[in-house]
XYZ file of C-alpha atoms in Angstrom:
424
model
C 31.787 -102.596 39.262
C 32.219 -106.304 38.949
C 33.537 -108.680 41.584
C 33.935 -112.409 42.242
C 31.439 -114.378 44.289
C 31.839 -113.441 47.969
C 33.323 -115.861 50.510
C 31.850 -116.202 54.085
C 34.419 -118.195 56.052
C 32.197 -118.607 59.231
C 28.638 -119.971 58.956
C 26.517 -122.376 60.870
C 24.113 -124.286 58.552
C 22.702 -126.459 61.423
C 22.514 -129.799 59.596
C 22.468 -132.498 60.907
C 20.411 -132.423 64.058
C 18.975 -128.871 63.933
C 17.104 -128.906 60.656
C 14.101 -127.097 62.166
C 16.384 -124.032 62.256
C 18.159 -124.503 58.891
C 19.574 -127.034 56.461
C 22.614 -126.952 54.148
C 20.188 -126.636 51.196
C 18.153 -123.685 52.670
C 21.205 -121.701 53.786
C 23.136 -122.366 50.523
C 20.158 -120.819 48.797
C 20.138 -117.854 51.175
C 23.951 -117.385 50.726
C 23.653 -117.294 46.935
C 20.773 -114.853 47.210
C 23.094 -112.509 49.115
C 25.989 -112.850 46.637
C 27.925 -115.417 48.684
C 29.292 -118.160 46.480
C 31.552 -119.973 49.000
C 31.162 -120.662 52.719
C 33.037 -122.531 55.435
C 30.607 -124.213 57.793
C 31.226 -124.914 61.500
C 31.273 -128.253 63.205
C 28.788 -127.642 66.109
C 25.916 -129.648 64.703
C 24.365 -132.775 66.274
C 26.352 -134.981 65.891
C 29.365 -132.708 65.620
C 31.689 -132.868 62.644
C 34.451 -134.705 64.504
C 34.633 -138.058 62.662
C 35.366 -139.035 59.093
C 31.762 -140.324 58.737
C 30.299 -137.067 60.031
C 32.295 -135.066 57.445
C 31.315 -137.548 54.822
C 27.622 -136.897 55.522
C 28.042 -133.144 55.216
C 30.069 -133.364 52.039
C 27.261 -135.486 50.469
C 24.769 -132.733 51.377
C 27.065 -130.091 50.006
C 27.461 -131.876 46.718
C 23.801 -131.441 46.019
C 24.019 -127.638 46.282
C 27.366 -126.789 44.651
C 25.586 -125.260 41.787
C 24.335 -122.647 44.241
C 27.211 -122.336 46.742
C 30.454 -124.166 47.410
C 30.078 -125.338 51.041
C 33.320 -126.361 52.799
C 33.597 -127.601 56.416
C 35.579 -127.062 59.543
C 36.380 -130.141 61.608
C 35.812 -130.111 65.414
C 37.522 -131.689 68.312
C 36.610 -132.146 71.997
C 38.608 -135.290 72.619
C 41.793 -137.001 71.481
C 40.039 -139.472 69.141
C 38.702 -136.595 67.117
C 42.263 -135.462 66.429
C 43.047 -138.969 65.223
C 40.176 -138.684 62.753
C 41.516 -135.282 61.648
C 44.914 -136.868 60.964
C 43.320 -139.546 58.843
C 41.537 -136.904 56.704
C 44.792 -135.028 55.990
C 47.110 -137.995 55.554
C 45.174 -140.935 54.130
C 44.919 -141.113 50.353
C 41.401 -142.527 50.484
C 40.257 -139.355 52.234
C 41.704 -136.899 49.713
C 38.290 -135.666 48.676
C 37.338 -134.971 52.290
C 40.578 -133.120 52.751
C 39.692 -130.812 49.912
C 36.391 -130.114 51.566
C 37.876 -129.465 55.023
C 38.998 -125.897 55.623
C 40.635 -126.509 58.926
C 40.035 -127.305 62.624
C 37.647 -125.279 64.775
C 38.333 -125.181 68.572
C 35.940 -123.760 71.090
C 38.006 -122.474 74.040
C 34.687 -122.006 75.992
C 31.175 -123.379 75.423
C 28.917 -121.863 72.841
C 26.027 -123.407 70.913
C 26.599 -127.174 70.920
C 28.822 -127.260 74.043
C 32.006 -128.202 72.169
C 34.528 -126.729 74.526
C 37.963 -128.396 74.205
C 39.945 -129.422 77.281
C 43.386 -127.930 77.926
C 44.988 -131.252 76.929
C 43.074 -131.448 73.623
C 43.706 -127.791 72.889
C 47.500 -128.106 73.158
C 47.537 -131.398 71.144
C 45.348 -129.755 68.534
C 47.723 -126.785 68.067
C 50.603 -129.236 67.718
C 48.899 -131.415 65.192
C 47.805 -128.489 63.051
C 51.300 -127.174 62.993
C 52.607 -130.557 61.974
C 50.094 -130.997 59.146
C 49.895 -127.353 58.006
C 46.210 -127.037 59.037
C 44.587 -123.684 59.938
C 43.240 -123.724 63.465
C 40.271 -121.497 64.032
C 39.657 -120.538 67.615
C 36.525 -119.275 69.334
C 38.314 -117.220 71.959
C 36.546 -116.789 75.251
C 38.142 -117.551 78.659
C 35.966 -120.131 80.430
C 37.123 -119.210 83.956
C 36.546 -115.451 83.368
C 33.094 -116.165 81.942
C 32.231 -118.456 84.869
C 33.300 -115.804 87.386
C 31.360 -113.045 85.604
C 28.255 -115.197 85.353
C 28.318 -116.010 89.008
C 28.449 -112.288 89.890
C 25.794 -111.342 87.317
C 22.772 -113.747 86.976
C 20.978 -113.553 83.672
C 18.256 -111.015 83.999
C 17.772 -109.826 80.412
C 19.519 -109.980 77.071
C 21.768 -107.017 77.857
C 23.127 -108.871 80.866
C 24.596 -111.438 78.470
C 27.258 -108.900 77.580
C 28.237 -108.554 81.260
C 28.323 -112.344 81.750
C 30.874 -112.725 78.911
C 32.914 -109.636 79.379
C 35.637 -107.973 77.207
C 38.343 -109.356 79.473
C 37.187 -112.959 78.625
C 38.006 -112.538 74.879
C 41.260 -110.675 75.546
C 42.640 -113.330 77.942
C 41.682 -116.180 75.658
C 43.289 -114.556 72.534
C 46.437 -113.954 74.584
C 46.633 -117.652 75.573
C 45.795 -118.848 72.005
C 48.550 -116.709 70.495
C 51.028 -118.048 73.075
C 50.283 -121.652 72.242
C 50.350 -120.868 68.526
C 53.767 -119.225 68.950
C 55.072 -122.302 70.810
C 54.110 -124.623 67.877
C 54.186 -122.228 64.957
C 50.503 -122.961 64.304
C 48.546 -121.027 61.727
C 45.913 -119.511 64.038
C 42.821 -117.733 62.867
C 40.798 -115.794 65.536
C 37.130 -116.161 64.933
C 34.645 -113.264 65.343
C 37.063 -110.748 66.963
C 34.897 -108.329 68.996
C 37.204 -106.260 71.183
C 39.859 -103.533 70.870
C 42.104 -105.383 73.357
C 41.907 -108.569 71.255
C 42.751 -106.698 68.116
C 45.791 -105.119 69.826
C 47.082 -108.593 70.641
C 46.608 -109.735 67.004
C 48.398 -106.616 65.653
C 51.279 -107.254 68.161
C 51.505 -110.953 67.096
C 51.553 -110.099 63.411
C 54.437 -107.559 64.080
C 56.424 -110.393 65.513
C 55.910 -112.424 62.379
C 53.520 -115.053 63.825
C 51.084 -116.658 61.424
C 48.001 -115.130 62.998
C 44.918 -113.866 61.091
C 41.484 -112.837 62.271
C 37.943 -112.001 61.222
C 35.214 -109.641 62.405
C 31.403 -109.942 61.999
C 29.037 -107.380 60.567
C 27.027 -107.450 63.833
C 30.124 -106.432 65.829
C 30.832 -103.699 63.311
C 27.293 -102.376 63.148
C 25.589 -103.197 66.440
C 26.358 -102.530 70.114
C 24.950 -102.999 73.569
C 22.627 -100.076 72.776
C 20.814 -102.324 70.230
C 19.459 -104.667 72.969
C 16.774 -101.975 73.598
C 15.341 -102.684 70.107
C 16.378 -106.278 69.385
C 16.111 -107.864 72.834
C 17.029 -111.509 72.709
C 17.455 -111.404 68.939
C 20.770 -109.616 69.568
C 22.056 -112.307 71.939
C 25.226 -113.801 70.358
C 28.587 -115.221 71.375
C 30.889 -113.327 71.735
C 28.321 -110.779 72.802
C 27.692 -107.231 71.548
C 30.086 -104.679 73.022
C 29.793 -101.072 74.150
C 29.272 -98.691 71.194
C 32.726 -97.093 71.327
C 34.289 -100.526 70.624
C 33.052 -100.353 66.969
C 35.449 -97.592 66.096
C 38.466 -99.678 66.973
C 37.191 -102.611 64.900
C 36.598 -100.388 61.881
C 40.129 -99.019 62.260
C 41.390 -102.591 62.084
C 39.279 -103.274 58.959
C 40.459 -100.327 56.903
C 44.082 -100.646 58.063
C 44.325 -104.263 57.097
C 44.921 -105.502 60.632
C 41.660 -107.481 60.361
C 41.866 -110.009 57.510
C 38.236 -111.082 56.913
C 34.627 -110.024 57.312
C 32.522 -113.107 58.023
C 29.039 -113.395 59.299
C 28.975 -116.133 61.963
C 25.566 -116.828 60.389
C 23.811 -118.731 63.161
C 20.047 -119.043 62.579
C 17.501 -119.724 65.293
C 13.696 -119.478 64.958
C 11.990 -116.314 66.212
C 9.985 -118.454 68.475
C 13.247 -119.468 70.196
C 14.814 -116.005 70.172
C 11.689 -114.225 71.495
C 10.635 -116.837 74.084
C 10.712 -116.157 77.824
C 13.884 -117.223 79.646
C 17.351 -117.338 78.175
C 17.287 -117.295 74.312
C 19.880 -119.194 72.293
C 22.925 -117.292 71.063
C 23.244 -116.476 67.334
C 21.734 -114.526 64.556
C 21.488 -114.780 60.700
C 23.705 -112.756 58.445
C 24.990 -114.473 55.274
C 22.221 -113.067 53.146
C 22.672 -109.425 54.166
C 26.344 -108.927 54.748
C 27.206 -107.888 51.204
C 24.346 -105.365 50.926
C 25.366 -103.805 54.192
C 29.069 -103.523 53.291
C 28.369 -102.253 49.844
C 26.172 -99.565 51.261
C 28.909 -98.460 53.631
C 31.456 -98.423 50.852
C 29.071 -96.214 48.831
C 28.924 -93.726 51.652
C 25.537 -94.688 53.159
C 25.748 -95.786 56.803
C 22.835 -98.153 57.271
C 22.233 -98.070 61.037
C 19.052 -96.071 61.540
C 20.060 -94.408 64.852
C 23.645 -94.952 65.910
C 26.320 -92.530 64.574
C 28.782 -93.766 62.023
C 32.359 -94.531 63.303
C 34.738 -92.143 61.562
C 37.161 -94.834 60.235
C 34.313 -96.646 58.512
C 34.103 -93.727 56.091
C 37.379 -95.041 54.564
C 35.822 -98.364 53.795
C 35.795 -99.088 49.991
C 34.949 -101.639 47.411
C 38.577 -102.695 47.391
C 38.250 -103.565 51.087
C 35.192 -105.765 50.241
C 37.195 -107.642 47.672
C 40.136 -108.111 49.938
C 38.311 -109.081 53.180
C 35.439 -110.931 51.591
C 37.238 -112.812 48.769
C 40.990 -112.584 48.478
C 42.026 -113.013 52.107
C 39.725 -115.886 53.067
C 40.449 -117.607 49.794
C 44.206 -117.420 50.592
C 44.000 -118.163 54.379
C 41.910 -121.286 53.955
C 43.257 -122.438 50.576
C 39.749 -122.573 49.051
C 40.735 -122.209 45.404
C 37.724 -120.078 44.589
C 38.110 -118.451 41.155
C 38.151 -114.747 40.639
C 35.938 -114.703 37.590
C 33.443 -111.813 38.000
C 30.178 -113.241 39.338
C 28.522 -110.065 40.637
C 27.764 -106.592 39.368
C 27.606 -103.853 41.978
C 25.717 -100.635 41.054
C 25.719 -97.427 43.143
C 22.227 -96.684 42.020
C 19.108 -96.959 44.138
C 18.147 -97.838 47.662
C 16.302 -100.700 49.285
C 15.105 -101.727 52.734
C 16.280 -105.048 54.311
C 13.203 -107.058 55.351
C 12.822 -110.389 57.017
C 9.982 -111.408 54.705
C 12.443 -111.260 51.781
C 15.121 -113.491 53.329
C 15.711 -116.979 51.928
C 17.154 -118.326 55.180
C 14.908 -120.810 56.787
C 14.645 -118.772 60.065
C 12.989 -115.977 58.096
C 14.223 -112.942 60.028
C 17.101 -110.448 60.173
C 18.528 -108.235 62.972
C 18.693 -105.467 60.322
C 14.956 -105.330 59.807
C 13.940 -102.149 57.786
C 17.556 -100.883 57.533
C 18.087 -98.786 54.425
C 21.023 -99.688 52.170
C 22.399 -98.111 49.002
C 23.292 -99.877 45.826
C 22.123 -102.863 43.842
C 23.872 -106.261 43.458
C 23.094 -108.602 40.632
C 24.605 -111.674 38.958
C 26.861 -111.087 35.990
C 25.035 -111.906 32.829
C 26.888 -114.200 30.475
C 24.870 -113.840 27.298
C 27.219 -116.040 25.298
C 27.080 -118.955 27.727
C 26.568 -122.320 25.921
C 24.524 -125.124 27.382
C 26.359 -126.917 30.242
C 29.181 -124.327 30.052
C 30.321 -122.625 33.278
C 31.357 -118.965 33.406
C 34.930 -120.013 33.927
C 34.815 -122.162 30.760
C 33.212 -119.230 28.948
C 36.071 -116.964 29.776
C 38.638 -119.455 28.610
C 36.634 -120.098 25.361
C 36.349 -116.387 24.619
C 40.073 -115.889 25.236
C 40.994 -118.723 22.882
C 38.578 -117.449 20.246
C 40.157 -113.965 20.623
C 43.626 -115.422 20.239
C 42.517 -117.434 17.208
C 40.991 -114.325 15.651
C 44.199 -112.293 16.307
C 46.304 -115.073 14.703
C 44.029 -115.100 11.653
C 44.353 -111.326 11.393
C 48.081 -111.639 11.596
C 48.185 -114.317 8.955
C 45.927 -112.256 6.680
C 48.179 -109.187 7.126
C 51.366 -111.248 6.403
C 49.787 -112.778 3.327
C 48.685 -109.464 2.094
C 52.129 -107.991 2.479
C 53.665 -110.961 0.648
C 51.293 -110.602 -2.281
C 51.995 -106.863 -2.434
C 55.790 -107.486 -2.407
C 55.451 -110.096 -5.112
C 53.464 -107.804 -7.375
C 55.996 -105.107 -7.034
């Protein structure tokens, strides 16, 4: 089976400011290695992507790796001046190239890596501005007060306690509030890394009302659970956190039913020396390089988790779901304009083990160490590609050549019929 290059609409490539963890170049290489040809990168770098100049810097870095991966960027906002900068990008003619490279606005409704939590005033203004300018607003939905209350009652003791300190209720309450604000302004709202059944129910309800709400889910929330802290420890610490194992079944139901629009990785690399250190490890884990192999394996009927049982609804997952949730839907939602020319060939033959030593990501590890996956993914071979010719140009050229050949054949047939008629 052939398919277009995959889109990952939620990644953190760490540059600028955190280049010891990753750079745009290293992670673009990792993405391409995993069959991902387009990504949307988040703004919580240092400095954050919340000025025209900050976006300009990232675009210059992305230009150098577009032959590997098309890297687009989300803008961030923690204060009113950042929204003024966003308006410039989407309205000023001199910033038209930056507008093309900007996938939308990312708001953090509670702190995560980078501490970019938006105030209530900025949040409401952001929703209104995005509605006015037709910008997609991506929300990290966790309720700050709920998290603060839970954390006060449950001091951090080990990685598993992280899930108790950022409870299910936090995401559900935050999604409920975000949908209400989006409904008020008719804002195109995209819920990032949905991780709870209650949050999914709110999204389904909002869609039934005709609200422009979409959402995504990560492979780690589909595949991992609180049970995996026993093996992974701090490597499994992520925001929003892993949930109880039964929660995965509801998320898979959302995936196969179409209620969930995208599968994205929230690729957030940290060094193992940081994740395995004493104390409180940073939140985030890598995923852009492994997501397609994992999803293909499930679509081929091979559940990759070495110990946890397979959720029943995941058995309905197919290659068609991969194309929809990892290409068509994110391409449409964020207006990426990625072309559908086949870039990848997926074979059902063979097995392999995922290993950290094989990863191209700079952090050099994976939470899916030694997981067995089925299938093989390779780049489409364009044997007739000319020098400096892209696959897209090749397809156009071959179609024109075919049309020319058909016209020549038709002309030959007409001429032959005329000669025959004249001889008679």
